[in-house]
PDB file of C-alpha atoms and ligand atoms in Angstrom:
ATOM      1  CA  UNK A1445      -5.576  34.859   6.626  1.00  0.00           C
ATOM      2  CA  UNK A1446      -2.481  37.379   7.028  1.00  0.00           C
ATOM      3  CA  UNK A1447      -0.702  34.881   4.415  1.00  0.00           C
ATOM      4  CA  UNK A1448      -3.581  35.781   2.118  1.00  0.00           C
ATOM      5  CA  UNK A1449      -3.500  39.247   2.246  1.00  0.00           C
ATOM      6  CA  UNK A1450       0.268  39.022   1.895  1.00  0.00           C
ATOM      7  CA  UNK A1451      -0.648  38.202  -1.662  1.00  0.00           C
ATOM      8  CA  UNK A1452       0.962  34.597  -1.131  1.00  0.00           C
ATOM      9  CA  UNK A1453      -0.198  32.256  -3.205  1.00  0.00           C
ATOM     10  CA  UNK A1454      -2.177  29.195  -1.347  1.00  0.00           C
ATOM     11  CA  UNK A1455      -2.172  25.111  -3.024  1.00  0.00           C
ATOM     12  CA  UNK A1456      -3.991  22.950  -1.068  1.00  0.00           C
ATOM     13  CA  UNK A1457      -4.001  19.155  -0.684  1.00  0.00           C
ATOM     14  CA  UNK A1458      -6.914  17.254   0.494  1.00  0.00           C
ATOM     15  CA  UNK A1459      -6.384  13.554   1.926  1.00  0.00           C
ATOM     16  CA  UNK A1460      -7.800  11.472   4.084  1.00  0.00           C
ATOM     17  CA  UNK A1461      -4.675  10.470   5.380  1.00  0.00           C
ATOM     18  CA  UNK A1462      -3.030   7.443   5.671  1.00  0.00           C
ATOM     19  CA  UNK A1463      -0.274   9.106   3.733  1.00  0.00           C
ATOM     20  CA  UNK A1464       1.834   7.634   1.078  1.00  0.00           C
ATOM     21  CA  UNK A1465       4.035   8.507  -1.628  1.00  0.00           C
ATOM     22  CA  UNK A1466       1.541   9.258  -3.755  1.00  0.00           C
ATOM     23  CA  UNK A1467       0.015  12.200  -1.404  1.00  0.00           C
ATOM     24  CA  UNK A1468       3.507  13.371  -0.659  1.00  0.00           C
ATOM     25  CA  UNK A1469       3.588  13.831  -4.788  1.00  0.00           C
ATOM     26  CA  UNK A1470       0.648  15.775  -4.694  1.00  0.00           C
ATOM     27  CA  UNK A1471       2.193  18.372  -2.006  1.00  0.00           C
ATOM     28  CA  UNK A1472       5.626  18.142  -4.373  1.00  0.00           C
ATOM     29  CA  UNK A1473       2.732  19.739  -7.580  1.00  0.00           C
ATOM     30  CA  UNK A1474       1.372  21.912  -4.565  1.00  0.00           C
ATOM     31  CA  UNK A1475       4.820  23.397  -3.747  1.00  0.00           C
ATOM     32  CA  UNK A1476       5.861  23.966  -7.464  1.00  0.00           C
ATOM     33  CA  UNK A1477       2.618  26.405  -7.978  1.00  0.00           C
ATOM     34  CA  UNK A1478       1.965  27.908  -4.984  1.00  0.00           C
ATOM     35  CA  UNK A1479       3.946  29.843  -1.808  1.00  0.00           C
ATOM     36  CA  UNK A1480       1.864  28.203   0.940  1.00  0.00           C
ATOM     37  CA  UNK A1481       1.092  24.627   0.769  1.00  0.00           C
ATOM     38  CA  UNK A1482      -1.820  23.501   3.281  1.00  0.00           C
ATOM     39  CA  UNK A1483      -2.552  19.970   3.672  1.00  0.00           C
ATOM     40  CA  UNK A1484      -6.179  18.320   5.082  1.00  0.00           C
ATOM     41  CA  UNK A1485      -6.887  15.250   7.026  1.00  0.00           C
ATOM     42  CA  UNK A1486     -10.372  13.893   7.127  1.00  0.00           C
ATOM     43  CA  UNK A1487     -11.377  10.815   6.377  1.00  0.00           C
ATOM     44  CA  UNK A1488     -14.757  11.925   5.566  1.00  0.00           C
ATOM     45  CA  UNK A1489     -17.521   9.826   6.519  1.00  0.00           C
ATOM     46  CA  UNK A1490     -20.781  10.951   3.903  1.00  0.00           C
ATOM     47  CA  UNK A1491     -18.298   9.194   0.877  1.00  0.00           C
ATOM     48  CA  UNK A1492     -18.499   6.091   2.177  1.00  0.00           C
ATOM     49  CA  UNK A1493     -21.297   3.878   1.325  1.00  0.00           C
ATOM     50  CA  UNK A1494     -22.726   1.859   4.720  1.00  0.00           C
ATOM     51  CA  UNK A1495     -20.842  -1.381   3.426  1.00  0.00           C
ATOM     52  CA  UNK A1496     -17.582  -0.020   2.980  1.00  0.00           C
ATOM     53  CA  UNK A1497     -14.624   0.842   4.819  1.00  0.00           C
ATOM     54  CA  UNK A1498     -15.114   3.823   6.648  1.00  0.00           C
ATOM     55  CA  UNK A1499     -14.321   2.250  10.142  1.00  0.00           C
ATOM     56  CA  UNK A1500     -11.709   0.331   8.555  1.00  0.00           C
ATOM     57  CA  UNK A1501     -10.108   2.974   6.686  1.00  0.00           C
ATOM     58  CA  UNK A1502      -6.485   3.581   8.175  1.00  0.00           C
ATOM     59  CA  UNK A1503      -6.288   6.565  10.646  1.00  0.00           C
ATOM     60  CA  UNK A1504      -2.422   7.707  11.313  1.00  0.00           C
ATOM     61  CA  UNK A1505      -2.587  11.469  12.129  1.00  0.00           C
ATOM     62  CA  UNK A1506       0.747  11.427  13.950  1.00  0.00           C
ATOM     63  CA  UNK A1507       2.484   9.376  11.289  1.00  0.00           C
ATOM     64  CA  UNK A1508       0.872  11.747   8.105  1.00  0.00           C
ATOM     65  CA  UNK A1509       1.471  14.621  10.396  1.00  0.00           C
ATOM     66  CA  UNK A1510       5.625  14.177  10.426  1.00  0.00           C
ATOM     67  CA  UNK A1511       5.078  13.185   6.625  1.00  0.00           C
ATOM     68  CA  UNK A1512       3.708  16.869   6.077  1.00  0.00           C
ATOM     69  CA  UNK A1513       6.469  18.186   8.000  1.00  0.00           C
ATOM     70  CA  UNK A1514       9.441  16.608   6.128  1.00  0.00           C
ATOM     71  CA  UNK A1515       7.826  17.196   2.578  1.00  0.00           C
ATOM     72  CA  UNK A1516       7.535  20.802   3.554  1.00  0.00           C
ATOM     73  CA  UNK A1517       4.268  21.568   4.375  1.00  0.00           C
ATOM     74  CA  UNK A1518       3.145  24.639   6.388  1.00  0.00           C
ATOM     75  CA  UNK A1519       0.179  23.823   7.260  1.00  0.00           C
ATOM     76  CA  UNK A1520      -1.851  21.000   8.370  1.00  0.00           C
ATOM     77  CA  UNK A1521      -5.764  21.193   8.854  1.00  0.00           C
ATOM     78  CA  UNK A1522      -7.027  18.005  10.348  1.00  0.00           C
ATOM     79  CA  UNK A1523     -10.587  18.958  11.458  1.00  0.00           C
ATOM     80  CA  UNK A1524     -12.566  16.504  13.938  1.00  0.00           C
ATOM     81  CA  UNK A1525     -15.016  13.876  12.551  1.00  0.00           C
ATOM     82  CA  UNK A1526     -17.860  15.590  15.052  1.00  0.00           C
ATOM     83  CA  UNK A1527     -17.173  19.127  14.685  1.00  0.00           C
ATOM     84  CA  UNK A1528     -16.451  19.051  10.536  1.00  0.00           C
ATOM     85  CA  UNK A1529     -20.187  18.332   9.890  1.00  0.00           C
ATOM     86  CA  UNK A1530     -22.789  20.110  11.912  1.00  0.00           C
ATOM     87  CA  UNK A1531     -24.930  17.643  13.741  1.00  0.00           C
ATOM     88  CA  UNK A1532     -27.896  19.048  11.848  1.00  0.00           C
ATOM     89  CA  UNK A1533     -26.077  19.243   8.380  1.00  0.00           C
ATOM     90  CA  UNK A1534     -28.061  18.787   5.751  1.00  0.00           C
ATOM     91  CA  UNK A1535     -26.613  20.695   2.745  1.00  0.00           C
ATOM     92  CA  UNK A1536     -25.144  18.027  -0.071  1.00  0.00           C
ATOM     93  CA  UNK A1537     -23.574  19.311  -3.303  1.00  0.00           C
ATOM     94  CA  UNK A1538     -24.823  16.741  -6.474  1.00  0.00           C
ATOM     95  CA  UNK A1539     -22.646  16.963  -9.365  1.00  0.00           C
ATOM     96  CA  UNK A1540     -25.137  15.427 -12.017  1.00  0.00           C
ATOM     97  CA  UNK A1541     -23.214  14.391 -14.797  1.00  0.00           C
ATOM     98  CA  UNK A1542     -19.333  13.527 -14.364  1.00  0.00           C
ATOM     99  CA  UNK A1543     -20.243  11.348 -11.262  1.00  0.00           C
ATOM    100  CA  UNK A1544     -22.796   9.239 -13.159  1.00  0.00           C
ATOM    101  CA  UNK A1545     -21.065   5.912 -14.551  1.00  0.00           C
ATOM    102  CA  UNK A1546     -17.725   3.898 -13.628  1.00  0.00           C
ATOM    103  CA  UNK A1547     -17.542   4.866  -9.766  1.00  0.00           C
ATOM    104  CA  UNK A1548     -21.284   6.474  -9.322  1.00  0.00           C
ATOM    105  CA  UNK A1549     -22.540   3.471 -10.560  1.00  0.00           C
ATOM    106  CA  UNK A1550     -21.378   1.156  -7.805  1.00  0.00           C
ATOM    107  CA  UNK A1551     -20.867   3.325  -4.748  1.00  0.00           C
ATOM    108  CA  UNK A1552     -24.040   5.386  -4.520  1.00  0.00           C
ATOM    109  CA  UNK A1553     -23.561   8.836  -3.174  1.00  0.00           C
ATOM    110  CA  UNK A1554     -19.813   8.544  -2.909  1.00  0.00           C
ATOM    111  CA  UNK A1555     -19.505  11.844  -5.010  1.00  0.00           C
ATOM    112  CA  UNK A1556     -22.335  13.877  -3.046  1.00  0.00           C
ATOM    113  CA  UNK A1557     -19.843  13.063  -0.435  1.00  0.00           C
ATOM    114  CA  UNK A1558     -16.769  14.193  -1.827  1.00  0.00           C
ATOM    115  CA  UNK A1559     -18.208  17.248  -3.713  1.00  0.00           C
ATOM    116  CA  UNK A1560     -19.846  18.669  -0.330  1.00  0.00           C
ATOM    117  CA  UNK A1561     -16.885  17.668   1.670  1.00  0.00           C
ATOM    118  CA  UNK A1562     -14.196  19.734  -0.899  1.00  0.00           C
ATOM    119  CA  UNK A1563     -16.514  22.588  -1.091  1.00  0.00           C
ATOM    120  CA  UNK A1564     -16.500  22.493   2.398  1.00  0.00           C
ATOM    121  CA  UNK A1565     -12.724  22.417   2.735  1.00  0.00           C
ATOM    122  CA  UNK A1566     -12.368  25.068   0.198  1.00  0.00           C
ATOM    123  CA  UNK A1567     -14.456  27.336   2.064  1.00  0.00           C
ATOM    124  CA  UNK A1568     -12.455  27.218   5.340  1.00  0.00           C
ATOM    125  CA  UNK A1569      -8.971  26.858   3.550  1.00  0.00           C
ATOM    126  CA  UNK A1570      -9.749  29.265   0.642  1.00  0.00           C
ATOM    127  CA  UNK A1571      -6.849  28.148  -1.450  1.00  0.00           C
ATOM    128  CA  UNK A1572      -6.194  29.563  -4.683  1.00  0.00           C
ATOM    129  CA  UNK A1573      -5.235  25.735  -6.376  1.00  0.00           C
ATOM    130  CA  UNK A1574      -5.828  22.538  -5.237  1.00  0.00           C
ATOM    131  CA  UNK A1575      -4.093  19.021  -6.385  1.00  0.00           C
ATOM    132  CA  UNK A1576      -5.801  16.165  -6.997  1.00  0.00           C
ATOM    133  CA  UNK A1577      -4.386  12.761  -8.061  1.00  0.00           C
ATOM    134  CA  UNK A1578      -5.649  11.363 -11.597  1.00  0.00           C
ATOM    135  CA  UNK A1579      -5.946   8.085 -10.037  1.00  0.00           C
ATOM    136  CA  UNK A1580      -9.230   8.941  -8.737  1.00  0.00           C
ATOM    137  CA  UNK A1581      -9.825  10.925 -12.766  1.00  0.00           C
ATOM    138  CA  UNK A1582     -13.996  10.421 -12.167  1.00  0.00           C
ATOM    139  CA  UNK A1583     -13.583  12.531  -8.693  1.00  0.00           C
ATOM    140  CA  UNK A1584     -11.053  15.064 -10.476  1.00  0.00           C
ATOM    141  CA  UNK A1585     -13.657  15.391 -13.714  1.00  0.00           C
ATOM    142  CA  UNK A1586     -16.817  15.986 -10.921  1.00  0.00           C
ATOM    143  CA  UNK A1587     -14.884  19.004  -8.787  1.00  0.00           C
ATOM    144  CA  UNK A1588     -13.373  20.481 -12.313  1.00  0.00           C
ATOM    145  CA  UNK A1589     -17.355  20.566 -12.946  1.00  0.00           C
ATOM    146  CA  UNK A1590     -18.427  21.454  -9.354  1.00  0.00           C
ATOM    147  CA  UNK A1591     -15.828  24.485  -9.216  1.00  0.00           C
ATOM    148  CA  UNK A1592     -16.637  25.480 -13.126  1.00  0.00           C
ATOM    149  CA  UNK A1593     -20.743  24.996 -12.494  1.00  0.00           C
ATOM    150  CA  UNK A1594     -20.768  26.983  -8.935  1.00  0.00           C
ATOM    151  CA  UNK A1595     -18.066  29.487  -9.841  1.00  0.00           C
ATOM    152  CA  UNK A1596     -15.779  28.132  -6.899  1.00  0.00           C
ATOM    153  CA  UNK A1597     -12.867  30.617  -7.086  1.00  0.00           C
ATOM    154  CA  UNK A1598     -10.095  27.645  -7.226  1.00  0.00           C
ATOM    155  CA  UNK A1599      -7.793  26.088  -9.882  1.00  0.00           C
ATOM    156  CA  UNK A1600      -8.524  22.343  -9.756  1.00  0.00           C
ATOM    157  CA  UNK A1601      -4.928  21.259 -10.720  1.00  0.00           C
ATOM    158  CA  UNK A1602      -4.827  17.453 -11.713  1.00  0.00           C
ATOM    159  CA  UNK A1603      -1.398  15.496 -10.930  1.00  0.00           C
ATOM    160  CA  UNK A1604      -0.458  12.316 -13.096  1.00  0.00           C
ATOM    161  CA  UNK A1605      -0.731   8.693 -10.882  1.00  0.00           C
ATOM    162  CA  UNK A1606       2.018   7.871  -9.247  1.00  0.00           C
ATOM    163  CA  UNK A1607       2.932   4.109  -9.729  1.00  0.00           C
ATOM    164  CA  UNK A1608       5.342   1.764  -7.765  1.00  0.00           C
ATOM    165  CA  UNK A1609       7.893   0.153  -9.528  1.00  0.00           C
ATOM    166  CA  UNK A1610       6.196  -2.553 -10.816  1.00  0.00           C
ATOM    167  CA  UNK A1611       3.675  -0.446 -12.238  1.00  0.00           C
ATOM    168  CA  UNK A1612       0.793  -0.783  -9.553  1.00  0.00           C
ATOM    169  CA  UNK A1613      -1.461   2.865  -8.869  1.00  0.00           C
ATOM    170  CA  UNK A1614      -0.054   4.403  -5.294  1.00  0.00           C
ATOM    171  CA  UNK A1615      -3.186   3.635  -2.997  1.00  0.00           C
ATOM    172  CA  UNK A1616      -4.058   3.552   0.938  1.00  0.00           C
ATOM    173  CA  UNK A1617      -5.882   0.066  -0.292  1.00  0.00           C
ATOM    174  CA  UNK A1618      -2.823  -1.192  -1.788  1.00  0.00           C
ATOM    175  CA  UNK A1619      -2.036  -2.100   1.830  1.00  0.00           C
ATOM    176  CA  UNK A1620      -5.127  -4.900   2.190  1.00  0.00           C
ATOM    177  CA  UNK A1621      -3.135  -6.675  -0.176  1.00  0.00           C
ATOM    178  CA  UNK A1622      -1.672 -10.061   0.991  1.00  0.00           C
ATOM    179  CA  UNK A1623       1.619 -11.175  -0.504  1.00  0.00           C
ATOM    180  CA  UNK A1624      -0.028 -13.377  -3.046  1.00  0.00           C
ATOM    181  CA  UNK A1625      -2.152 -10.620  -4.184  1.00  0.00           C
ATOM    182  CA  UNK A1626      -0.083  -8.002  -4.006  1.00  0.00           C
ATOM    183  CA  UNK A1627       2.562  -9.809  -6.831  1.00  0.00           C
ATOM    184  CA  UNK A1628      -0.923 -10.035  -9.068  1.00  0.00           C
ATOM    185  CA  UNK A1629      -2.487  -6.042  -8.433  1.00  0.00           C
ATOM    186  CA  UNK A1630       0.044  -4.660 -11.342  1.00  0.00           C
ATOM    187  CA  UNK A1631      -1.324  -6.081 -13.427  1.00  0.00           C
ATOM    188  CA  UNK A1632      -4.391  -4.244 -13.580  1.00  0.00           C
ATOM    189  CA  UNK A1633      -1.771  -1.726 -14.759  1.00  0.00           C
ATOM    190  CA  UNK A1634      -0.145  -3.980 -17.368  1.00  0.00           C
ATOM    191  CA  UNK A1635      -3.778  -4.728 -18.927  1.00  0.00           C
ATOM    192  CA  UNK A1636      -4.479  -0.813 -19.588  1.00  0.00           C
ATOM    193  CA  UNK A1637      -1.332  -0.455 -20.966  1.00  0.00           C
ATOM    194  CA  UNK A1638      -1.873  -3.246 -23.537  1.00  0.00           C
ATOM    195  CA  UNK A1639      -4.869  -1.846 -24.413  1.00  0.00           C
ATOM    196  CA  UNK A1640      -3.164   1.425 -24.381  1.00  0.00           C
ATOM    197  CA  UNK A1641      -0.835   0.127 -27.456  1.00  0.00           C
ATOM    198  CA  UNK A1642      -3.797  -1.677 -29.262  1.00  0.00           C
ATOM    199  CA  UNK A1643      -5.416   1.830 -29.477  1.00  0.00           C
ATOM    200  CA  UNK A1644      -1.839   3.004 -30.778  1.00  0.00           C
ATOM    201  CA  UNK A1645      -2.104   0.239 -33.462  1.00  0.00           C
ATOM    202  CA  UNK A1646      -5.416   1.734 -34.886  1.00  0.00           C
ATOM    203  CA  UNK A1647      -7.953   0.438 -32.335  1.00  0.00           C
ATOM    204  CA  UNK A1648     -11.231   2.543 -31.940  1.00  0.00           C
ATOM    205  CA  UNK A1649     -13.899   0.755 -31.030  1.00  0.00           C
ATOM    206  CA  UNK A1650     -14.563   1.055 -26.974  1.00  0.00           C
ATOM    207  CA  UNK A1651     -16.195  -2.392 -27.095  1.00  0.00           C
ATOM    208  CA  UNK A1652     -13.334  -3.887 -28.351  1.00  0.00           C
ATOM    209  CA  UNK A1653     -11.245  -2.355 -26.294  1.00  0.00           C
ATOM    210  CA  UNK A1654     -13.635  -2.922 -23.102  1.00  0.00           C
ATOM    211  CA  UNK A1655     -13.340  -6.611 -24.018  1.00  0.00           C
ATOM    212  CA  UNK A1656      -9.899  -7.350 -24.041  1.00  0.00           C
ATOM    213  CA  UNK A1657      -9.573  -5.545 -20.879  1.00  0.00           C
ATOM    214  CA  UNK A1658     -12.006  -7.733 -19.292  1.00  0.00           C
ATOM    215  CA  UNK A1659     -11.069 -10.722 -20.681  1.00  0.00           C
ATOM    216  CA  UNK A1660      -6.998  -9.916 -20.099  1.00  0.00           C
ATOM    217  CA  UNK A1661      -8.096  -9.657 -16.254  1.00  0.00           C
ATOM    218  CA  UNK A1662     -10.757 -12.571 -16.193  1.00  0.00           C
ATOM    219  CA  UNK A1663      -7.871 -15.000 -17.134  1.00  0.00           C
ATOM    220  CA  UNK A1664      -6.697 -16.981 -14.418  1.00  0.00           C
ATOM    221  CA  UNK A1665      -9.983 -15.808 -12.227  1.00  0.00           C
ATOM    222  CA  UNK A1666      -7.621 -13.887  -9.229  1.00  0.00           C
ATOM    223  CA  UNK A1667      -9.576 -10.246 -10.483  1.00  0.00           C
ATOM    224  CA  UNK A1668     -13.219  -9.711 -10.049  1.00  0.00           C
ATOM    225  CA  UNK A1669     -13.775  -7.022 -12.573  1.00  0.00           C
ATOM    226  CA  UNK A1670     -16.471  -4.651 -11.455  1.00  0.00           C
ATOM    227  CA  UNK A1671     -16.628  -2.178 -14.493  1.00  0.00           C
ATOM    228  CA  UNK A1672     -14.263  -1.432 -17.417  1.00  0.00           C
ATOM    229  CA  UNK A1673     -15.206   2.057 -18.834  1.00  0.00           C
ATOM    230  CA  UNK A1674     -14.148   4.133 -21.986  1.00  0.00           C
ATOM    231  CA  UNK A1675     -15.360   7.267 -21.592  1.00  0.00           C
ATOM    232  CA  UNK A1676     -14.692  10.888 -22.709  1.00  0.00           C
ATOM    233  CA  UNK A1677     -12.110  12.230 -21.012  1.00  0.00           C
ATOM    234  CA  UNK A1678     -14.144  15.356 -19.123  1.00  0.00           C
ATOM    235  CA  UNK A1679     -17.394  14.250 -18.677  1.00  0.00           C
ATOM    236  CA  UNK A1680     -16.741  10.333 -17.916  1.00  0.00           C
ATOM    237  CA  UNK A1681     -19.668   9.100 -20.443  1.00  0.00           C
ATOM    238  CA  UNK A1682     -19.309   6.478 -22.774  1.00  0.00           C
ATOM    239  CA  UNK A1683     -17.758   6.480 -25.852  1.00  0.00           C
ATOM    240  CA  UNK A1684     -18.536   4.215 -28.823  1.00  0.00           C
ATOM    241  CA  UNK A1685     -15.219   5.646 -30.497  1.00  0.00           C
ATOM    242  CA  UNK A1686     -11.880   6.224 -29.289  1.00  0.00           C
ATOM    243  CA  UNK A1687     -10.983   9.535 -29.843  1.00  0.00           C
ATOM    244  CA  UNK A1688      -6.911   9.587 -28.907  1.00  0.00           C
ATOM    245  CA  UNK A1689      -5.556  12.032 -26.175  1.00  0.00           C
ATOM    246  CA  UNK A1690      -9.787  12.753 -25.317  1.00  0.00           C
ATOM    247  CA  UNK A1691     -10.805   9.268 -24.069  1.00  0.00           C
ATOM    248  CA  UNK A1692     -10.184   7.816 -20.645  1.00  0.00           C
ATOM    249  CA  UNK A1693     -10.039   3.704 -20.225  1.00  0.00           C
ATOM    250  CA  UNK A1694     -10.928   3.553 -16.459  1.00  0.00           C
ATOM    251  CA  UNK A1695     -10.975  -0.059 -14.687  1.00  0.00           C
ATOM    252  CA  UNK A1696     -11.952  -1.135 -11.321  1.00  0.00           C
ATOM    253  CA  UNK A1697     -12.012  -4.858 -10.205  1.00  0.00           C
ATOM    254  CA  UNK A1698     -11.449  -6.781  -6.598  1.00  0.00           C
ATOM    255  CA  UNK A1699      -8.718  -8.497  -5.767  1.00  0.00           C
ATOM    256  CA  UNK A1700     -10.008 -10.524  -2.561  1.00  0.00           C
ATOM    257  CA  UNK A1701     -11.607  -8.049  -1.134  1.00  0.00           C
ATOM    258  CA  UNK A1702      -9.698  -5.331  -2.193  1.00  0.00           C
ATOM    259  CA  UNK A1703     -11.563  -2.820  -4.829  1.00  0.00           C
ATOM    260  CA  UNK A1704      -8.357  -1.482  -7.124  1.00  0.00           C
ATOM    261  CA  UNK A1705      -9.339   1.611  -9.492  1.00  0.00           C
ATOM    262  CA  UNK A1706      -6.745   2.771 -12.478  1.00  0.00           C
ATOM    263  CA  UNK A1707      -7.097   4.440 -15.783  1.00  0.00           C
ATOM    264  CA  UNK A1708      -5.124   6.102 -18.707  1.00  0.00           C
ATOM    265  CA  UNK A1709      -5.120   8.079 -21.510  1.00  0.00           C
ATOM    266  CA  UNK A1710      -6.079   6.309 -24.626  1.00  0.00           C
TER     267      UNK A1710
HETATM  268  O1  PAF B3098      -9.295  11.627  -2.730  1.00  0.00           O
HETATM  269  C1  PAF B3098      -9.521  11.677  -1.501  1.00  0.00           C
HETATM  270  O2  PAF B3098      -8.674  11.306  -0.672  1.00  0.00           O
HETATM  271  C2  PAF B3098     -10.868  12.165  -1.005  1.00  0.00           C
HETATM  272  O3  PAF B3098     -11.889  11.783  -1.855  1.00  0.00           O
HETATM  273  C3  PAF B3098     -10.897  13.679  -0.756  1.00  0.00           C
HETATM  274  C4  PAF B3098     -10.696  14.463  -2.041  1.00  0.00           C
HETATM  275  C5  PAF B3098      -9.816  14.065   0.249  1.00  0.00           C
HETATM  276  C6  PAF B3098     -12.261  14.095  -0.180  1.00  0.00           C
HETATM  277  O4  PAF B3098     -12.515  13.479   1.027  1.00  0.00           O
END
């Protein structure tokens, strides 16, 4: 509060923990564009559908806590699983349009989840930016919308994905991997990125597009594609035609049991 009315700028970085590189990247955009750089750890349960991994999901609060600390960041706010949510809650914020498609499509009233949980967060932090990774580019297009729609009085603030070497999207999932399948997840990167240069080469049909992405990762049978989207670039609907630098390719597809997501700009 006193930092506030010190006129100090606040950027805020919601997680869920289990922090890797790719958080710590997010508090390194934080820390450029704001004084004060306040980092949250919930792993929220209403975002998880009842078959996924919300038990499993990996919990390390001391671990992400010393990770804050060395990255530089002054505040961590990691609120308890049974006091964040009233036990009578029953207030849900429905984005109607960004969340329907790629994601929304397969895990029902994940983005009611994480559009009531940021709001939430943004109400107790009141930050004046927040960073979001573009990994996750459906949940980024939904708050930009959320914040715009309910005049939420914060900068959404997108940062780019941040890869490993080999080209593989920074994840807390990446971890589920075994050996085997870890030397096969990039490339689910390497796919995009050859579809990336066929739109380069005069490609603009999405279909087209769409099916050399599916096929590319349906070769040798080790991805189960779940959906390959091309879709305009803020509202996440289809697009027919590419329309460079405004059109999204977003991919998600099991390895094992593993769900991978990744995108890029086409
Ligand atoms: O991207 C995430 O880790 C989560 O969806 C978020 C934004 C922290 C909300 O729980």
């Amino acid at each position: 509060m006193q930092l506030r009315t010190q006129g100090k700028l606040i950027g805020f970085v919601p997680t869920m923990g289990s922090l890797h590189e790719g958080h710590l990247r997010l508090v390194d955009v934080a820390k450029e564009k704001a004084d004060v750089v306040v980092v949250s750890i919930f792993v929220n349960p209403t975002q998880f559908g009842p078959n996924e991994d919300f038990e499993k999901y990996p919990r390390e609060e001391t671990a992400d806590v010393e990770k804050c600390e060395q990255r530089g960041v002054d505040i961590v706010f990691a609120p308890d699983a049974g006091e964040f949510y009233a036990t009578n809650f029953s207030t849900f914020v429905n984005e109607e349009l960004c969340s329907r498609g790629l994601c929304g499509d397969f895990r029902p009233g994940h983005f009611r989840g994480v559009a009531t949980v940021v709001l939430m967060l943004f109400n107790v932090v009141r930050p004046d930016l927040a960073v979001f990774g573009k990994k996750d580019a459906q949940q980024v297009a939904v708050l930009r919308k959320m914040v715009g729609d309910l005049f939420v009085p914060v900068t959404v603030v997108e940062a780019p994905i941040a890869r490993e070497e080999d080209g593989l999207a920074m994840s807390s999932r990446n971890r589920y991997l075994s050996a085997e399948q870890r030397k096969l997840a990039p490339r689910l990167h390497a796919t995009l990125q050859a579809a990336v240069e066929s739109v380069r080469a005069g490609e603009r049909r999405a279909k087209a597009v769409q099916e050399q992405v599916a096929a590319a990762l349906g070769e040798g049978e080790a991805f189960r594609v779940q959906y390959v989207g091309v879709v305009d670039a803020e509202t996440m609907q289809p697009v027919e035609e590419i329309a460079p630098g405004r059109t999204l390719l977003a991919v998600a597809a099991f390895l094992g049991a593993t769900r991978l997501i990744d995108n890029v700009d086409l």
